[in-house]
PDB file of C-alpha atoms and ligand atoms in Angstrom:
ATOM      1  CA  MET A   1    -144.845 -23.324  62.831  1.00  0.00           C
ATOM      2  CA  HIS A   2    -148.189 -25.167  62.904  1.00  0.00           C
ATOM      3  CA  LYS A   3    -150.537 -24.505  59.957  1.00  0.00           C
ATOM      4  CA  ASN A   4    -153.281 -23.215  62.309  1.00  0.00           C
ATOM      5  CA  ALA A   5    -150.970 -21.169  64.565  1.00  0.00           C
ATOM      6  CA  TYR A   6    -152.059 -17.715  63.385  1.00  0.00           C
ATOM      7  CA  ARG A   7    -155.765 -18.581  63.403  1.00  0.00           C
ATOM      8  CA  ILE A   8    -155.465 -19.927  66.954  1.00  0.00           C
ATOM      9  CA  ILE A   9    -153.581 -16.780  68.064  1.00  0.00           C
ATOM     10  CA  LYS A  10    -156.249 -14.560  66.474  1.00  0.00           C
ATOM     11  CA  ILE A  11    -159.133 -16.422  68.104  1.00  0.00           C
ATOM     12  CA  PHE A  12    -157.424 -16.569  71.507  1.00  0.00           C
ATOM     13  CA  ASN A  13    -156.705 -12.826  71.343  1.00  0.00           C
ATOM     14  CA  LYS A  14    -160.396 -12.200  70.781  1.00  0.00           C
ATOM     15  CA  LEU A  15    -161.531 -14.607  73.494  1.00  0.00           C
ATOM     16  CA  TYR A  16    -158.905 -13.715  76.110  1.00  0.00           C
ATOM     17  CA  PRO A  17    -157.613 -10.247  75.148  1.00  0.00           C
ATOM     18  CA  ASN A  18    -155.651  -9.510  78.282  1.00  0.00           C
ATOM     19  CA  PRO A  19    -153.641 -12.605  79.257  1.00  0.00           C
ATOM     20  CA  LYS A  20    -152.186 -12.056  82.708  1.00  0.00           C
ATOM     21  CA  PRO A  21    -150.663 -14.511  85.226  1.00  0.00           C
ATOM     22  CA  PHE A  22    -153.275 -16.058  87.529  1.00  0.00           C
ATOM     23  CA  LEU A  23    -151.087 -16.094  90.642  1.00  0.00           C
ATOM     24  CA  ARG A  24    -150.225 -12.872  92.505  1.00  0.00           C
ATOM     25  CA  TYR A  25    -146.584 -12.249  93.385  1.00  0.00           C
ATOM     26  CA  HIS A  26    -143.996  -9.489  93.694  1.00  0.00           C
ATOM     27  CA  SER A  27    -140.822 -11.467  93.047  1.00  0.00           C
ATOM     28  CA  ALA A  28    -139.628 -14.649  91.357  1.00  0.00           C
ATOM     29  CA  PHE A  29    -139.317 -16.309  94.754  1.00  0.00           C
ATOM     30  CA  GLU A  30    -142.912 -15.437  95.678  1.00  0.00           C
ATOM     31  CA  LEU A  31    -144.051 -16.880  92.346  1.00  0.00           C
ATOM     32  CA  LEU A  32    -142.089 -20.080  92.912  1.00  0.00           C
ATOM     33  CA  VAL A  33    -143.691 -20.538  96.341  1.00  0.00           C
ATOM     34  CA  SER A  34    -147.138 -19.800  94.878  1.00  0.00           C
ATOM     35  CA  VAL A  35    -146.651 -22.400  92.138  1.00  0.00           C
ATOM     36  CA  ILE A  36    -145.708 -25.022  94.754  1.00  0.00           C
ATOM     37  CA  LEU A  37    -148.846 -24.122  96.723  1.00  0.00           C
ATOM     38  CA  SER A  38    -151.063 -24.290  93.635  1.00  0.00           C
ATOM     39  CA  ALA A  39    -150.606 -28.060  93.176  1.00  0.00           C
ATOM     40  CA  GLN A  40    -154.064 -29.645  93.661  1.00  0.00           C
ATOM     41  CA  CYS A  41    -155.400 -26.251  94.771  1.00  0.00           C
ATOM     42  CA  THR A  42    -157.074 -23.314  93.006  1.00  0.00           C
ATOM     43  CA  ASP A  43    -155.129 -20.156  92.156  1.00  0.00           C
ATOM     44  CA  LYS A  44    -157.862 -18.206  93.938  1.00  0.00           C
ATOM     45  CA  ARG A  45    -157.169 -20.036  97.195  1.00  0.00           C
ATOM     46  CA  VAL A  46    -153.394 -19.581  96.791  1.00  0.00           C
ATOM     47  CA  ASN A  47    -153.858 -15.845  96.176  1.00  0.00           C
ATOM     48  CA  LYS A  48    -155.881 -15.683  99.389  1.00  0.00           C
ATOM     49  CA  VAL A  49    -153.185 -17.184 101.603  1.00  0.00           C
ATOM     50  CA  THR A  50    -150.011 -15.718 100.115  1.00  0.00           C
ATOM     51  CA  PRO A  51    -150.372 -12.019 101.121  1.00  0.00           C
ATOM     52  CA  ALA A  52    -150.112 -12.947 104.834  1.00  0.00           C
ATOM     53  CA  LEU A  53    -147.371 -15.510 104.185  1.00  0.00           C
ATOM     54  CA  PHE A  54    -145.241 -13.123 102.113  1.00  0.00           C
ATOM     55  CA  LYS A  55    -145.725 -10.368 104.676  1.00  0.00           C
ATOM     56  CA  ALA A  56    -144.164 -12.732 107.210  1.00  0.00           C
ATOM     57  CA  ALA A  57    -141.554 -14.301 104.904  1.00  0.00           C
ATOM     58  CA  ASN A  58    -140.842 -13.429 101.278  1.00  0.00           C
ATOM     59  CA  THR A  59    -137.254 -14.653 100.862  1.00  0.00           C
ATOM     60  CA  PRO A  60    -135.681 -18.118 101.120  1.00  0.00           C
ATOM     61  CA  GLN A  61    -133.839 -17.016 104.270  1.00  0.00           C
ATOM     62  CA  LYS A  62    -137.016 -15.793 105.977  1.00  0.00           C
ATOM     63  CA  ILE A  63    -138.906 -18.962 104.975  1.00  0.00           C
ATOM     64  CA  LEU A  64    -136.171 -21.127 106.538  1.00  0.00           C
ATOM     65  CA  LYS A  65    -136.323 -18.999 109.672  1.00  0.00           C
ATOM     66  CA  LEU A  66    -140.079 -19.559 109.827  1.00  0.00           C
ATOM     67  CA  GLY A  67    -139.551 -23.340 109.655  1.00  0.00           C
ATOM     68  CA  LYS A  68    -142.173 -26.007 109.061  1.00  0.00           C
ATOM     69  CA  LYS A  69    -144.162 -25.231 112.204  1.00  0.00           C
ATOM     70  CA  GLY A  70    -144.265 -21.536 111.418  1.00  0.00           C
ATOM     71  CA  LEU A  71    -145.097 -22.104 107.760  1.00  0.00           C
ATOM     72  CA  ILE A  72    -148.017 -24.534 108.069  1.00  0.00           C
ATOM     73  CA  PRO A  73    -150.579 -22.149 109.633  1.00  0.00           C
ATOM     74  CA  TYR A  74    -150.230 -19.847 106.611  1.00  0.00           C
ATOM     75  CA  ILE A  75    -150.613 -22.575 103.974  1.00  0.00           C
ATOM     76  CA  HIS A  76    -152.899 -24.995 105.797  1.00  0.00           C
ATOM     77  CA  SER A  77    -155.985 -24.240 103.679  1.00  0.00           C
ATOM     78  CA  CYS A  78    -154.170 -25.059 100.398  1.00  0.00           C
ATOM     79  CA  GLY A  79    -154.238 -28.790 101.196  1.00  0.00           C
ATOM     80  CA  PHE A  80    -151.311 -31.239 101.325  1.00  0.00           C
ATOM     81  CA  PHE A  81    -149.741 -28.725 103.672  1.00  0.00           C
ATOM     82  CA  ASN A  82    -147.127 -31.121 105.076  1.00  0.00           C
ATOM     83  CA  GLN A  83    -145.704 -31.962 101.642  1.00  0.00           C
ATOM     84  CA  LYS A  84    -146.012 -28.369 100.454  1.00  0.00           C
ATOM     85  CA  ALA A  85    -144.239 -26.982 103.552  1.00  0.00           C
ATOM     86  CA  LYS A  86    -141.467 -29.517 103.027  1.00  0.00           C
ATOM     87  CA  ALA A  87    -141.198 -28.623  99.331  1.00  0.00           C
ATOM     88  CA  ILE A  88    -141.029 -24.870 100.055  1.00  0.00           C
ATOM     89  CA  LEU A  89    -138.375 -25.370 102.747  1.00  0.00           C
ATOM     90  CA  ASN A  90    -136.291 -27.719 100.559  1.00  0.00           C
ATOM     91  CA  ALA A  91    -136.469 -25.338  97.599  1.00  0.00           C
ATOM     92  CA  SER A  92    -135.479 -22.390  99.847  1.00  0.00           C
ATOM     93  CA  LYS A  93    -132.485 -24.340 101.136  1.00  0.00           C
ATOM     94  CA  SER A  94    -131.399 -25.233  97.582  1.00  0.00           C
ATOM     95  CA  ILE A  95    -131.737 -21.624  96.391  1.00  0.00           C
ATOM     96  CA  ILE A  96    -129.495 -20.402  99.212  1.00  0.00           C
ATOM     97  CA  GLU A  97    -126.909 -23.172  98.840  1.00  0.00           C
ATOM     98  CA  LYS A  98    -126.695 -23.247  95.031  1.00  0.00           C
ATOM     99  CA  PHE A  99    -127.633 -19.730  93.970  1.00  0.00           C
ATOM    100  CA  ASN A 100    -126.788 -17.523  96.917  1.00  0.00           C
ATOM    101  CA  GLY A 101    -130.459 -16.866  97.659  1.00  0.00           C
ATOM    102  CA  LYS A 102    -131.302 -15.581  94.158  1.00  0.00           C
ATOM    103  CA  ILE A 103    -133.655 -17.326  91.727  1.00  0.00           C
ATOM    104  CA  PRO A 104    -131.739 -18.318  88.575  1.00  0.00           C
ATOM    105  CA  LYS A 105    -133.094 -17.371  85.156  1.00  0.00           C
ATOM    106  CA  THR A 106    -132.672 -20.581  83.180  1.00  0.00           C
ATOM    107  CA  ILE A 107    -134.715 -23.784  83.143  1.00  0.00           C
ATOM    108  CA  ALA A 108    -131.502 -25.820  83.395  1.00  0.00           C
ATOM    109  CA  GLU A 109    -130.513 -24.068  86.654  1.00  0.00           C
ATOM    110  CA  LEU A 110    -134.027 -23.867  88.079  1.00  0.00           C
ATOM    111  CA  THR A 111    -134.566 -27.598  87.655  1.00  0.00           C
ATOM    112  CA  THR A 112    -131.535 -28.267  89.880  1.00  0.00           C
ATOM    113  CA  ILE A 113    -133.500 -26.722  92.776  1.00  0.00           C
ATOM    114  CA  HIS A 114    -134.936 -29.399  95.032  1.00  0.00           C
ATOM    115  CA  GLY A 115    -138.452 -30.368  93.881  1.00  0.00           C
ATOM    116  CA  ILE A 116    -138.624 -27.966  90.925  1.00  0.00           C
ATOM    117  CA  GLY A 117    -139.569 -29.609  87.620  1.00  0.00           C
ATOM    118  CA  ARG A 118    -139.622 -28.266  84.091  1.00  0.00           C
ATOM    119  CA  LYS A 119    -143.215 -26.971  84.327  1.00  0.00           C
ATOM    120  CA  THR A 120    -142.614 -24.869  87.458  1.00  0.00           C
ATOM    121  CA  ALA A 121    -139.287 -23.644  86.052  1.00  0.00           C
ATOM    122  CA  GLY A 122    -141.046 -22.600  82.831  1.00  0.00           C
ATOM    123  CA  VAL A 123    -143.734 -20.685  84.736  1.00  0.00           C
ATOM    124  CA  VAL A 124    -141.081 -18.856  86.782  1.00  0.00           C
ATOM    125  CA  ILE A 125    -138.903 -17.781  83.849  1.00  0.00           C
ATOM    126  CA  SER A 126    -141.828 -16.746  81.657  1.00  0.00           C
ATOM    127  CA  GLN A 127    -143.943 -14.959  84.248  1.00  0.00           C
ATOM    128  CA  ALA A 128    -141.333 -13.520  86.604  1.00  0.00           C
ATOM    129  CA  PHE A 129    -138.541 -12.797  84.103  1.00  0.00           C
ATOM    130  CA  HIS A 130    -140.558 -12.537  80.844  1.00  0.00           C
ATOM    131  CA  ILE A 131    -138.308 -15.081  79.142  1.00  0.00           C
ATOM    132  CA  PRO A 132    -140.392 -17.033  76.573  1.00  0.00           C
ATOM    133  CA  SER A 133    -141.214 -20.553  77.699  1.00  0.00           C
ATOM    134  CA  PHE A 134    -144.122 -22.992  77.217  1.00  0.00           C
ATOM    135  CA  PRO A 135    -144.814 -24.802  80.495  1.00  0.00           C
ATOM    136  CA  VAL A 136    -147.327 -27.611  80.057  1.00  0.00           C
ATOM    137  CA  ASP A 137    -149.871 -28.133  82.811  1.00  0.00           C
ATOM    138  CA  THR A 138    -152.988 -30.278  82.632  1.00  0.00           C
ATOM    139  CA  HIS A 139    -154.995 -27.587  80.737  1.00  0.00           C
ATOM    140  CA  VAL A 140    -152.263 -26.851  78.194  1.00  0.00           C
ATOM    141  CA  PHE A 141    -151.741 -30.585  77.659  1.00  0.00           C
ATOM    142  CA  ARG A 142    -155.453 -31.238  77.078  1.00  0.00           C
ATOM    143  CA  VAL A 143    -156.225 -28.181  74.907  1.00  0.00           C
ATOM    144  CA  SER A 144    -153.131 -28.550  72.723  1.00  0.00           C
ATOM    145  CA  HIS A 145    -153.814 -32.230  72.087  1.00  0.00           C
ATOM    146  CA  ARG A 146    -157.459 -31.611  71.244  1.00  0.00           C
ATOM    147  CA  LEU A 147    -156.416 -28.881  68.809  1.00  0.00           C
ATOM    148  CA  GLY A 148    -154.025 -31.307  67.132  1.00  0.00           C
ATOM    149  CA  LEU A 149    -150.915 -29.323  68.072  1.00  0.00           C
ATOM    150  CA  SER A 150    -149.191 -32.290  69.689  1.00  0.00           C
ATOM    151  CA  LYS A 151    -149.538 -36.041  69.890  1.00  0.00           C
ATOM    152  CA  ALA A 152    -146.829 -36.400  72.521  1.00  0.00           C
ATOM    153  CA  LYS A 153    -147.457 -38.621  75.505  1.00  0.00           C
ATOM    154  CA  THR A 154    -145.580 -36.480  78.038  1.00  0.00           C
ATOM    155  CA  PRO A 155    -145.736 -32.783  79.074  1.00  0.00           C
ATOM    156  CA  ASP A 156    -142.027 -32.307  78.242  1.00  0.00           C
ATOM    157  CA  LYS A 157    -142.463 -33.548  74.678  1.00  0.00           C
ATOM    158  CA  THR A 158    -145.674 -31.501  74.334  1.00  0.00           C
ATOM    159  CA  ASP A 159    -143.719 -28.425  75.472  1.00  0.00           C
ATOM    160  CA  TYR A 160    -141.233 -29.144  72.632  1.00  0.00           C
ATOM    161  CA  ASN A 161    -144.060 -29.431  70.046  1.00  0.00           C
ATOM    162  CA  LEU A 162    -145.731 -26.220  71.238  1.00  0.00           C
ATOM    163  CA  ARG A 163    -142.495 -24.248  71.056  1.00  0.00           C
ATOM    164  CA  ARG A 164    -142.279 -25.294  67.417  1.00  0.00           C
ATOM    165  CA  ALA A 165    -145.978 -24.661  66.723  1.00  0.00           C
ATOM    166  CA  PHE A 166    -146.010 -20.955  67.678  1.00  0.00           C
ATOM    167  CA  PRO A 167    -143.657 -17.976  67.172  1.00  0.00           C
ATOM    168  CA  LYS A 168    -141.478 -17.387  70.231  1.00  0.00           C
ATOM    169  CA  LYS A 169    -142.949 -13.985  71.057  1.00  0.00           C
ATOM    170  CA  GLN A 170    -146.386 -15.622  71.402  1.00  0.00           C
ATOM    171  CA  TRP A 171    -145.365 -18.344  73.854  1.00  0.00           C
ATOM    172  CA  ILE A 172    -146.087 -16.379  77.041  1.00  0.00           C
ATOM    173  CA  PRO A 173    -149.572 -15.065  76.090  1.00  0.00           C
ATOM    174  CA  ILE A 174    -150.656 -18.294  74.341  1.00  0.00           C
ATOM    175  CA  HIS A 175    -149.681 -20.353  77.378  1.00  0.00           C
ATOM    176  CA  ILE A 176    -151.936 -18.226  79.618  1.00  0.00           C
ATOM    177  CA  GLN A 177    -154.744 -18.152  77.018  1.00  0.00           C
ATOM    178  CA  MET A 178    -154.644 -21.944  76.681  1.00  0.00           C
ATOM    179  CA  ILE A 179    -155.128 -22.301  80.436  1.00  0.00           C
ATOM    180  CA  SER A 180    -158.028 -19.807  80.292  1.00  0.00           C
ATOM    181  CA  HIS A 181    -159.566 -21.814  77.441  1.00  0.00           C
ATOM    182  CA  GLY A 182    -159.128 -25.076  79.350  1.00  0.00           C
ATOM    183  CA  ARG A 183    -160.983 -23.542  82.277  1.00  0.00           C
ATOM    184  CA  ALA A 184    -163.729 -21.741  80.340  1.00  0.00           C
ATOM    185  CA  LEU A 185    -164.682 -23.868  77.307  1.00  0.00           C
ATOM    186  CA  CYS A 186    -162.311 -26.750  76.697  1.00  0.00           C
ATOM    187  CA  THR A 187    -162.948 -28.328  80.081  1.00  0.00           C
ATOM    188  CA  ALA A 188    -161.793 -31.885  80.816  1.00  0.00           C
ATOM    189  CA  ARG A 189    -165.319 -33.251  80.996  1.00  0.00           C
ATOM    190  CA  LYS A 190    -167.940 -31.970  78.558  1.00  0.00           C
ATOM    191  CA  PRO A 191    -165.999 -29.344  76.568  1.00  0.00           C
ATOM    192  CA  LYS A 192    -168.360 -26.754  75.070  1.00  0.00           C
ATOM    193  CA  CYS A 193    -167.373 -27.488  71.465  1.00  0.00           C
ATOM    194  CA  SER A 194    -170.620 -26.340  69.886  1.00  0.00           C
ATOM    195  CA  VAL A 195    -170.016 -22.763  71.107  1.00  0.00           C
ATOM    196  CA  CYS A 196    -166.204 -22.800  70.792  1.00  0.00           C
ATOM    197  CA  PRO A 197    -164.837 -20.379  68.149  1.00  0.00           C
ATOM    198  CA  LEU A 198    -162.010 -22.859  67.461  1.00  0.00           C
ATOM    199  CA  LEU A 199    -164.389 -25.623  66.339  1.00  0.00           C
ATOM    200  CA  SER A 200    -163.753 -25.250  62.586  1.00  0.00           C
ATOM    201  CA  ILE A 201    -160.011 -25.925  63.073  1.00  0.00           C
ATOM    202  CA  CYS A 202    -160.223 -28.371  65.981  1.00  0.00           C
ATOM    203  CA  PRO A 203    -160.033 -32.101  65.131  1.00  0.00           C
ATOM    204  CA  GLU A 204    -161.348 -33.206  68.530  1.00  0.00           C
ATOM    205  CA  GLY A 205    -164.160 -30.627  68.499  1.00  0.00           C
ATOM    206  CA  LYS A 206    -165.309 -31.764  65.050  1.00  0.00           C
ATOM    207  CA  ARG A 207    -165.272 -35.383  66.179  1.00  0.00           C
ATOM    208  CA  ARG A 208    -167.295 -34.609  69.292  1.00  0.00           C
ATOM    209  CA  VAL A 209    -169.875 -32.403  67.563  1.00  0.00           C
ATOM    210  CA  LYS A 210    -170.443 -35.052  64.891  1.00  0.00           C
ATOM    211  CA  ILE A 211    -171.036 -37.648  67.578  1.00  0.00           C
ATOM    212  CA  ALA A 212    -173.364 -35.451  69.610  1.00  0.00           C
TER     213      ALA A 212
HETATM  214 FE1  SF4 B 301    -161.791 -27.726  72.994  1.00  0.00          FE
HETATM  215 FE2  SF4 B 301    -163.995 -28.374  71.701  1.00  0.00          FE
HETATM  216 FE3  SF4 B 301    -162.953 -25.950  71.398  1.00  0.00          FE
HETATM  217 FE4  SF4 B 301    -161.732 -28.065  70.377  1.00  0.00          FE
HETATM  218  S1  SF4 B 301    -163.744 -27.237  69.764  1.00  0.00           S
HETATM  219  S2  SF4 B 301    -160.766 -26.393  71.513  1.00  0.00           S
HETATM  220  S3  SF4 B 301    -162.181 -29.645  71.903  1.00  0.00           S
HETATM  221  S4  SF4 B 301    -163.829 -26.797  73.295  1.00  0.00           S
END
């Protein structure tokens, strides 16, 4: 466990008391599709387009039936719609062929699905199945490095460090709270260190405030 783990948990619980997934979904498959759509797109935008899409097709079989031409009008506004349609169709095909249409519950199995990496797999198992995981996106990577929780160069190695830094039962809420913090205060450009409650235990914050 990291020496600051409990202080970070306490501060995050005060700042973000109700950590809930940002994407809206009713099944693991819907979540997987939403995560694919969220690449280079806001969760807000994804949540706007998915109700109509999932009304039309909310299983791998129905998505395949819809096909690329049928899928694109629903996801067009999320950007990169050609690649995203292809990714959703390929993943649907894999899920049917390898797992009989059901989303598996382990990272090892999920990452055998076409186009699904460790981060997406981690989001699916933690948020759809409530199995502790620590997926590392750009916010989690940035915030955890600034807080001195990892020095790893890759998201996969950062994920390993974070799983050792915090108790397992905290992984799911802390992951969501770290994303919230990366959006609210610890932004990529101009983090608001001077008003951040983590400043006294944050190496990067102290460095920045001294410089400012
Ligand atoms: Fe991020 Fe600054 Fe807060 Fe550290 S003090 S967590 S760098 S906003």
